[in-house]
């Protein structure tokens, strides 16, 4: 098998899967891990896949669009556990940002009867809170991104830049030990503006998103104050805490 055939086979193996390890590629193709890593780097430069720690995932540019209607039910119990823990960080009188994402939608379900202000670009959050008279809802305008049912673009960005809020509850498509990522560059820009507008940034994610990268970088862990997750590797937790990130696990 020559180099071009092998790289075509790597793409075939990856197929519709979210992630394949270097070891699996090496075993199936009967070549060394060093050779596989070289192939993965070349394919990443061509935009065909994304290298991750120990393997590769499909490029978001090549993958099918993921819609919130699908992701909302994935790892639902883990997301609910994360949302429940995160809700305890909110005090009456707070102004909070809740952005687009499935875990942040679950958070909204734990806000009943709270005397707070919620700033959101998430259309589904607006729907859930429309009858909660104790909650002041500030809806951000902009262009609707149907995949996440969130508004994005200049109108949303300019509105957020004029705000000062207590806590920003941020969702994301994926995270590694270095970065937190989204599948959309314009959405990432809005999330960065939300970070800058907030006294405290709380990142919500279930552990299935760990070790993966989506298309667009939102931020590094230096921008995160608190990380709420269903479960976490002890070594990863230690490294985050050494960076000054408060880690809250739903298992505790």
Short mmCIF file of C-alpha atoms in Angstrom, two decimals:
data_model
loop_
_atom_site.label_atom_id
_atom_site.label_comp_id
_atom_site.label_asym_id
_atom_site.label_seq_id
_atom_site.Cartn_x
_atom_site.Cartn_y
_atom_site.Cartn_z
CA UNK A 1 0.00 0.00 0.00
CA UNK A 2 1.56 3.30 -1.09
CA UNK A 3 1.31 6.57 0.85
CA UNK A 4 -1.72 7.90 -1.08
CA UNK A 5 -3.65 4.66 -0.70
CA UNK A 6 -2.85 4.56 3.00
CA UNK A 7 -4.08 8.10 3.56
CA UNK A 8 -7.28 7.38 1.66
CA UNK A 9 -7.77 4.36 3.90
CA UNK A 10 -7.23 6.54 7.00
CA UNK A 11 -10.09 8.77 5.83
CA UNK A 12 -12.25 5.69 5.18
CA UNK A 13 -11.53 4.31 8.66
CA UNK A 14 -12.43 7.64 10.26
CA UNK A 15 -15.66 7.69 8.24
CA UNK A 16 -18.54 8.99 10.37
CA UNK A 17 -16.81 8.23 13.67
CA UNK A 18 -16.04 11.04 16.09
CA UNK A 19 -12.56 9.82 17.02
CA UNK A 20 -9.98 7.13 16.11
CA UNK A 21 -6.72 6.54 17.98
CA UNK A 22 -3.25 6.35 16.47
CA UNK A 23 -2.96 2.82 17.85
CA UNK A 24 -6.09 1.69 15.99
CA UNK A 25 -4.93 3.21 12.70
CA UNK A 26 -1.53 1.58 13.21
CA UNK A 27 -3.02 -1.83 13.93
CA UNK A 28 -5.49 -1.82 11.04
CA UNK A 29 -2.99 -0.54 8.47
CA UNK A 30 0.00 -2.51 9.79
CA UNK A 31 2.33 0.49 9.93
CA UNK A 32 4.14 2.24 12.78
CA UNK A 33 2.59 4.90 15.00
CA UNK A 34 5.23 7.34 13.70
CA UNK A 35 4.02 6.79 10.12
CA UNK A 36 0.40 7.29 11.16
CA UNK A 37 1.22 10.54 12.96
CA UNK A 38 2.96 11.82 9.81
CA UNK A 39 -0.09 10.89 7.72
CA UNK A 40 -2.47 12.56 10.18
CA UNK A 41 -0.43 15.77 10.13
CA UNK A 42 -0.55 15.85 6.33
CA UNK A 43 -4.30 15.23 6.26
CA UNK A 44 -4.85 17.93 8.87
CA UNK A 45 -2.98 20.44 6.70
CA UNK A 46 -5.40 19.57 3.90
CA UNK A 47 -8.34 20.25 6.21
CA UNK A 48 -9.58 16.67 6.05
CA UNK A 49 -9.28 15.87 9.76
CA UNK A 50 -8.18 17.37 13.06
CA UNK A 51 -5.30 15.94 15.07
CA UNK A 52 -6.03 15.36 18.74
CA UNK A 53 -4.01 13.97 21.60
CA UNK A 54 -3.46 10.34 20.62
CA UNK A 55 -5.58 10.25 17.49
CA UNK A 56 -7.74 12.19 15.05
CA UNK A 57 -11.32 13.36 14.56
CA UNK A 58 -13.29 14.51 11.56
CA UNK A 59 -12.89 18.14 10.59
CA UNK A 60 -16.04 20.09 11.41
CA UNK A 61 -15.77 21.55 7.92
CA UNK A 62 -16.18 18.06 6.47
CA UNK A 63 -18.61 16.65 9.04
CA UNK A 64 -22.37 16.92 8.95
CA UNK A 65 -23.84 19.87 10.84
CA UNK A 66 -24.75 18.93 14.40
CA UNK A 67 -28.10 20.33 15.54
CA UNK A 68 -29.17 21.16 19.08
CA UNK A 69 -32.23 18.92 18.65
CA UNK A 70 -29.84 15.96 18.45
CA UNK A 71 -27.23 16.97 21.03
CA UNK A 72 -29.77 17.91 23.72
CA UNK A 73 -30.59 14.26 24.37
CA UNK A 74 -27.00 13.00 24.24
CA UNK A 75 -25.43 12.28 27.66
CA UNK A 76 -28.59 13.81 29.09
CA UNK A 77 -28.15 12.60 32.68
CA UNK A 78 -24.56 13.85 32.77
CA UNK A 79 -25.61 17.25 31.43
CA UNK A 80 -28.42 17.51 33.96
CA UNK A 81 -26.01 16.71 36.79
CA UNK A 82 -23.63 19.42 35.57
CA UNK A 83 -26.47 21.93 35.23
CA UNK A 84 -27.77 21.17 38.73
CA UNK A 85 -24.33 21.83 40.25
CA UNK A 86 -23.87 25.01 38.23
CA UNK A 87 -27.21 26.43 39.32
CA UNK A 88 -25.98 26.56 42.93
CA UNK A 89 -23.47 29.26 41.89
CA UNK A 90 -26.26 31.76 41.20
CA UNK A 91 -27.47 34.11 43.92
CA UNK A 92 -30.62 36.23 43.89
CA UNK A 93 -29.97 39.60 42.30
CA UNK A 94 -27.31 38.27 39.94
CA UNK A 95 -27.12 39.08 36.24
CA UNK A 96 -25.98 36.01 34.31
CA UNK A 97 -25.29 35.15 30.69
CA UNK A 98 -26.50 31.80 29.41
CA UNK A 99 -25.25 31.11 25.91
CA UNK A 100 -26.23 28.60 23.24
CA UNK A 101 -25.59 24.93 23.91
CA UNK A 102 -27.36 21.83 25.20
CA UNK A 103 -25.89 21.86 28.73
CA UNK A 104 -26.80 25.52 29.24
CA UNK A 105 -30.39 24.72 28.25
CA UNK A 106 -30.50 22.12 31.03
CA UNK A 107 -29.21 24.80 33.43
CA UNK A 108 -32.24 26.95 32.61
CA UNK A 109 -34.54 24.26 34.02
CA UNK A 110 -33.07 24.83 37.51
CA UNK A 111 -33.77 28.57 37.60
CA UNK A 112 -37.46 28.53 38.48
CA UNK A 113 -38.55 31.28 40.92
CA UNK A 114 -35.08 32.86 41.01
CA UNK A 115 -34.89 36.66 41.24
CA UNK A 116 -32.22 37.19 38.62
CA UNK A 117 -31.56 38.72 35.20
CA UNK A 118 -30.68 36.32 32.39
CA UNK A 119 -28.93 37.63 29.30
CA UNK A 120 -29.09 35.08 26.49
CA UNK A 121 -28.67 34.55 22.77
CA UNK A 122 -30.29 31.13 23.12
CA UNK A 123 -33.78 31.01 21.61
CA UNK A 124 -34.63 27.82 23.53
CA UNK A 125 -33.63 29.46 26.82
CA UNK A 126 -35.91 32.39 26.00
CA UNK A 127 -38.76 29.94 25.39
CA UNK A 128 -38.17 28.14 28.69
CA UNK A 129 -38.07 31.39 30.68
CA UNK A 130 -40.91 33.26 28.99
CA UNK A 131 -43.38 32.53 31.81
CA UNK A 132 -40.91 32.92 34.73
CA UNK A 133 -42.06 36.33 35.96
CA UNK A 134 -39.33 36.57 38.63
CA UNK A 135 -36.63 36.38 35.95
CA UNK A 136 -35.80 39.41 33.83
CA UNK A 137 -34.83 38.09 30.39
CA UNK A 138 -32.57 40.17 28.13
CA UNK A 139 -32.65 38.68 24.63
CA UNK A 140 -29.70 39.34 22.34
CA UNK A 141 -30.46 40.12 18.72
CA UNK A 142 -28.54 39.02 15.67
CA UNK A 143 -28.59 36.36 12.99
CA UNK A 144 -30.04 33.00 13.97
CA UNK A 145 -27.64 30.05 13.78
CA UNK A 146 -30.14 27.23 13.46
CA UNK A 147 -27.71 24.47 14.41
CA UNK A 148 -27.45 25.87 17.95
CA UNK A 149 -30.65 27.97 17.92
CA UNK A 150 -28.55 30.90 19.06
CA UNK A 151 -28.23 34.45 17.72
CA UNK A 152 -24.78 35.53 16.58
CA UNK A 153 -23.10 38.33 14.65
CA UNK A 154 -22.50 42.10 15.02
CA UNK A 155 -25.78 42.95 16.78
CA UNK A 156 -25.20 40.40 19.52
CA UNK A 157 -21.53 41.33 19.86
CA UNK A 158 -22.14 45.05 20.22
CA UNK A 159 -24.88 44.49 22.82
CA UNK A 160 -22.65 42.26 24.95
CA UNK A 161 -19.73 44.69 24.78
CA UNK A 162 -21.89 47.28 26.57
CA UNK A 163 -22.73 44.92 29.47
CA UNK A 164 -21.28 44.04 32.86
CA UNK A 165 -22.55 40.75 34.30
CA UNK A 166 -21.83 38.64 37.36
CA UNK A 167 -21.46 35.17 35.79
CA UNK A 168 -21.21 33.81 32.27
CA UNK A 169 -22.25 30.17 31.86
CA UNK A 170 -20.45 29.01 28.74
CA UNK A 171 -21.02 25.91 26.65
CA UNK A 172 -18.71 24.52 23.97
CA UNK A 173 -18.41 21.72 21.43
CA UNK A 174 -15.15 20.28 22.76
CA UNK A 175 -12.18 20.80 25.05
CA UNK A 176 -8.63 19.58 25.54
CA UNK A 177 -6.07 20.32 28.24
CA UNK A 178 -5.04 23.41 26.26
CA UNK A 179 -8.12 24.91 24.63
CA UNK A 180 -11.91 25.10 24.50
CA UNK A 181 -13.44 25.05 21.03
CA UNK A 182 -16.61 25.67 19.04
CA UNK A 183 -17.75 24.55 15.60
CA UNK A 184 -18.44 28.10 14.39
CA UNK A 185 -16.02 31.06 14.21
CA UNK A 186 -18.71 33.73 14.54
CA UNK A 187 -20.17 31.96 17.57
CA UNK A 188 -16.68 31.81 19.11
CA UNK A 189 -16.30 35.56 18.70
CA UNK A 190 -19.52 36.16 20.64
CA UNK A 191 -18.40 33.79 23.40
CA UNK A 192 -15.13 35.72 23.75
CA UNK A 193 -17.07 38.96 24.11
CA UNK A 194 -19.24 37.31 26.76
CA UNK A 195 -16.07 36.31 28.63
CA UNK A 196 -14.84 39.90 28.63
CA UNK A 197 -18.21 41.20 29.87
CA UNK A 198 -18.29 38.90 32.90
CA UNK A 199 -16.82 39.00 36.39
CA UNK A 200 -16.79 35.19 36.52
CA UNK A 201 -16.68 32.65 33.68
CA UNK A 202 -18.12 29.19 34.36
CA UNK A 203 -17.56 26.55 31.70
CA UNK A 204 -20.14 23.73 31.63
CA UNK A 205 -19.38 20.48 29.82
CA UNK A 206 -19.86 16.76 30.10
CA UNK A 207 -16.77 14.57 29.96
CA UNK A 208 -17.60 13.12 26.51
CA UNK A 209 -16.26 16.35 24.99
CA UNK A 210 -12.83 15.90 26.56
CA UNK A 211 -9.82 15.31 24.30
CA UNK A 212 -11.52 16.64 21.17
CA UNK A 213 -11.16 19.78 19.09
CA UNK A 214 -13.81 21.56 17.07
CA UNK A 215 -13.09 23.98 14.24
CA UNK A 216 -12.76 27.29 16.08
CA UNK A 217 -10.88 28.13 19.28
CA UNK A 218 -12.90 30.04 21.87
CA UNK A 219 -10.30 30.49 24.59
CA UNK A 220 -7.69 28.85 26.78
CA UNK A 221 -8.19 27.73 30.38
CA UNK A 222 -6.62 31.02 31.53
CA UNK A 223 -10.01 32.63 30.75
CA UNK A 224 -12.00 30.16 32.86
CA UNK A 225 -12.70 30.69 36.57
CA UNK A 226 -14.79 27.58 37.25
CA UNK A 227 -15.23 24.31 35.37
CA UNK A 228 -18.33 22.24 36.13
CA UNK A 229 -18.19 18.68 34.75
CA UNK A 230 -19.83 15.32 35.44
CA UNK A 231 -16.47 13.56 36.05
CA UNK A 232 -12.81 14.34 35.46
CA UNK A 233 -9.46 12.59 35.36
CA UNK A 234 -7.58 13.35 38.61
CA UNK A 235 -4.38 14.39 36.81
CA UNK A 236 -6.27 16.73 34.50
CA UNK A 237 -8.07 18.20 37.50
CA UNK A 238 -4.77 18.80 39.29
CA UNK A 239 -3.33 20.61 36.26
CA UNK A 240 -6.41 22.83 35.98
CA UNK A 241 -6.33 23.69 39.66
CA UNK A 242 -2.65 24.58 39.33
CA UNK A 243 -3.76 27.11 36.68
CA UNK A 244 -6.21 28.59 39.19
CA UNK A 245 -9.36 26.99 37.75
CA UNK A 246 -11.95 25.90 40.32
CA UNK A 247 -13.15 22.41 39.37
CA UNK A 248 -16.61 21.21 40.44
CA UNK A 249 -17.46 17.59 39.68
CA UNK A 250 -21.06 16.40 39.73
CA UNK A 251 -19.82 13.13 41.26
CA UNK A 252 -18.93 14.94 44.49
#
